């Protein structure tokens, strides 16, 4: 039996950066942009608010970019404060490196199992294909435990006994599609 599970984002992730006002390290991005023009040069930032004091930080998107080099559609999306654009930009590793930020995805995603946690019966096997709607780094063992309604220790035991197999390593974090088989 083949099941398809989907990991879906529910909101933008928390931006991890030190706040100059209160020292907190967590900011929420809500998809608002600020675009500033200097003659033929543009600066653009994604704005994020400190979760503790409410101060604003700017995540640089464009810095002194020539107006002609910026796609009009991108500029229109920034002017419209497109949250989907904010999500795309936050997933860009080059932008995160340049701004020295990290992302915290805890509580920003959900697992859609397509209804019910159907565990296989004794002597049966179930194959599950996990798809990611966005590249969200999650621990596969957490997904498996949550999807089947197991304790994480129980899922680890199934892996150790060889009843849980996959072509990818199930320890660590993954953000790409994978499949696994659970045998009981």
Coordinates of C-alpha atoms in Angstrom, one line a residue:
X1 CA 0.0 0.0 0.0
X2 CA 1.4 3.4 -1.0
X3 CA 0.6 6.6 1.0
X4 CA 1.7 10.1 0.1
X5 CA 2.4 12.6 2.9
X6 CA 3.1 16.3 2.3
X7 CA 5.0 18.7 4.5
X8 CA 3.4 22.1 4.0
X9 CA 4.4 25.5 5.4
X10 CA 1.8 27.3 7.6
X11 CA 3.6 30.6 8.0
X12 CA 7.0 32.3 7.4
X13 CA 9.8 31.0 9.5
X14 CA 11.3 33.0 12.4
X15 CA 14.4 34.9 11.4
X16 CA 17.3 34.4 13.8
X17 CA 19.3 37.6 14.2
X18 CA 20.4 39.5 17.3
X19 CA 18.1 42.5 18.1
X20 CA 20.0 45.8 18.7
X21 CA 17.2 47.0 21.0
X22 CA 16.7 44.2 23.5
X23 CA 19.2 41.5 22.7
X24 CA 16.5 39.0 21.6
X25 CA 17.5 36.8 18.7
X26 CA 14.1 36.2 17.0
X27 CA 12.2 38.2 14.4
X28 CA 9.0 37.6 12.6
X29 CA 8.8 38.5 8.9
X30 CA 5.3 39.3 7.7
X31 CA 6.1 39.9 4.0
X32 CA 6.5 43.7 4.1
X33 CA 9.2 45.3 1.9
X34 CA 10.8 48.7 1.8
X35 CA 12.1 49.9 -1.5
X36 CA 14.2 53.1 -1.7
X37 CA 15.4 54.8 -4.9
X38 CA 18.6 56.8 -5.3
X39 CA 18.4 58.2 -8.8
X40 CA 19.0 55.1 -11.0
X41 CA 19.9 52.8 -8.1
X42 CA 17.6 50.8 -5.9
X43 CA 17.8 49.4 -2.4
X44 CA 15.2 46.9 -1.2
X45 CA 14.7 45.2 2.2
X46 CA 12.4 42.6 3.7
X47 CA 11.2 44.0 7.1
X48 CA 11.0 41.8 10.2
X49 CA 9.8 42.7 13.7
X50 CA 11.5 41.6 17.0
X51 CA 9.3 39.2 18.8
X52 CA 10.2 40.8 22.2
X53 CA 10.4 44.6 21.7
X54 CA 8.9 45.1 18.3
X55 CA 12.0 46.8 16.8
X56 CA 12.4 46.5 13.0
X57 CA 15.3 44.9 11.3
X58 CA 16.0 45.0 7.5
X59 CA 17.0 41.9 5.5
X60 CA 18.8 43.3 2.5
X61 CA 17.3 42.0 -0.8
X62 CA 18.8 44.6 -3.3
X63 CA 21.7 46.9 -2.6
X64 CA 22.5 49.7 -5.0
X65 CA 21.1 47.8 -7.9
X66 CA 20.6 49.6 -11.2
X67 CA 16.9 50.1 -11.9
X68 CA 17.2 48.5 -15.4
X69 CA 18.7 45.3 -13.9
X70 CA 15.7 44.7 -11.7
X71 CA 12.8 42.8 -13.3
X72 CA 9.6 44.9 -13.2
X73 CA 7.6 41.9 -12.0
X74 CA 10.0 41.5 -8.9
X75 CA 9.6 45.3 -8.2
X76 CA 5.8 45.1 -8.5
X77 CA 5.8 42.1 -6.0
X78 CA 7.9 44.1 -3.5
X79 CA 5.7 47.1 -3.8
X80 CA 2.6 44.9 -3.3
X81 CA 4.3 43.3 -0.1
X82 CA 3.9 39.8 -1.5
X83 CA 4.2 37.2 1.3
X84 CA 5.0 34.5 -1.3
X85 CA 8.0 36.6 -2.4
X86 CA 9.2 36.9 1.2
X87 CA 9.0 33.1 1.5
X88 CA 11.0 32.6 -1.7
X89 CA 13.6 35.1 -0.6
X90 CA 14.0 33.6 2.9
X91 CA 14.6 30.2 1.3
X92 CA 17.5 31.6 -0.7
X93 CA 20.8 30.5 0.9
X94 CA 22.8 33.3 -0.7
X95 CA 20.5 35.9 0.8
X96 CA 20.7 34.3 4.2
X97 CA 24.5 34.2 4.1
X98 CA 24.8 37.8 2.9
X99 CA 22.5 39.0 5.7
X100 CA 24.0 36.6 8.3
X101 CA 20.6 35.2 9.3
X102 CA 19.3 31.7 10.0
X103 CA 15.7 30.4 10.0
X104 CA 13.7 28.6 12.7
X105 CA 11.0 26.5 11.2
X106 CA 9.6 25.2 14.5
X107 CA 5.8 25.5 14.3
X108 CA 5.9 26.9 10.8
X109 CA 4.9 23.7 9.0
X110 CA 2.4 20.9 9.2
X111 CA 2.3 17.3 8.0
X112 CA -0.7 16.3 5.8
X113 CA -1.0 12.5 5.8
X114 CA -4.1 12.4 3.6
X115 CA -6.3 11.4 6.5
X116 CA -5.7 9.0 9.4
X117 CA -2.5 7.3 10.5
X118 CA -2.9 3.9 8.9
X119 CA -0.4 1.6 10.5
X120 CA 0.1 -1.7 8.8
X121 CA -1.1 -4.9 10.4
X122 CA 1.1 -7.7 11.6
X123 CA 3.1 -9.1 8.7
X124 CA 2.1 -6.2 6.4
X125 CA 4.1 -3.3 5.0
X126 CA 3.2 0.2 4.1
X127 CA 5.3 2.4 1.7
X128 CA 5.1 6.2 2.3
X129 CA 6.3 8.9 -0.1
X130 CA 7.0 12.2 1.7
X131 CA 6.8 15.3 -0.5
X132 CA 7.9 18.8 0.5
X133 CA 5.7 21.8 -0.7
X134 CA 8.7 24.0 0.3
X135 CA 12.3 23.1 1.3
X136 CA 11.6 23.0 5.0
X137 CA 14.4 21.2 7.0
X138 CA 12.7 18.6 9.3
X139 CA 13.8 15.4 11.0
X140 CA 12.4 12.4 9.2
X141 CA 12.0 10.4 12.4
X142 CA 9.8 13.3 13.8
X143 CA 7.7 13.1 10.6
X144 CA 7.3 9.3 10.9
X145 CA 6.5 9.4 14.5
X146 CA 3.9 12.2 14.0
X147 CA 2.4 10.6 10.9
X148 CA 1.8 7.3 12.6
X149 CA 1.0 8.7 16.0
X150 CA 4.0 7.0 17.6
X151 CA 6.4 8.2 20.3
X152 CA 9.8 9.2 18.8
X153 CA 11.5 6.4 20.8
X154 CA 9.1 3.9 19.3
X155 CA 10.0 5.1 15.8
X156 CA 13.7 4.9 16.7
X157 CA 13.2 1.3 17.9
X158 CA 11.5 0.3 14.6
X159 CA 14.4 1.8 12.7
X160 CA 17.0 -0.1 14.9
X161 CA 15.1 -3.4 14.5
X162 CA 15.0 -3.0 10.7
X163 CA 11.3 -2.6 10.4
X164 CA 11.7 1.0 9.1
X165 CA 13.8 1.2 5.9
X166 CA 14.6 4.0 3.5
X167 CA 17.1 4.7 0.7
X168 CA 18.0 8.0 2.5
X169 CA 19.5 8.3 6.0
X170 CA 16.7 9.0 8.5
X171 CA 18.8 10.6 11.1
X172 CA 19.6 14.3 10.8
X173 CA 17.4 16.7 8.8
X174 CA 16.0 16.5 5.3
X175 CA 14.3 19.1 3.2
X176 CA 13.8 17.1 0.0
X177 CA 11.4 14.3 -1.0
X178 CA 12.0 10.8 0.2
X179 CA 10.3 7.5 0.7
X180 CA 10.3 4.8 3.4
X181 CA 8.8 1.5 4.2
X182 CA 7.3 0.4 7.5
X183 CA 7.0 -3.3 8.2
X184 CA 5.3 -4.9 11.2

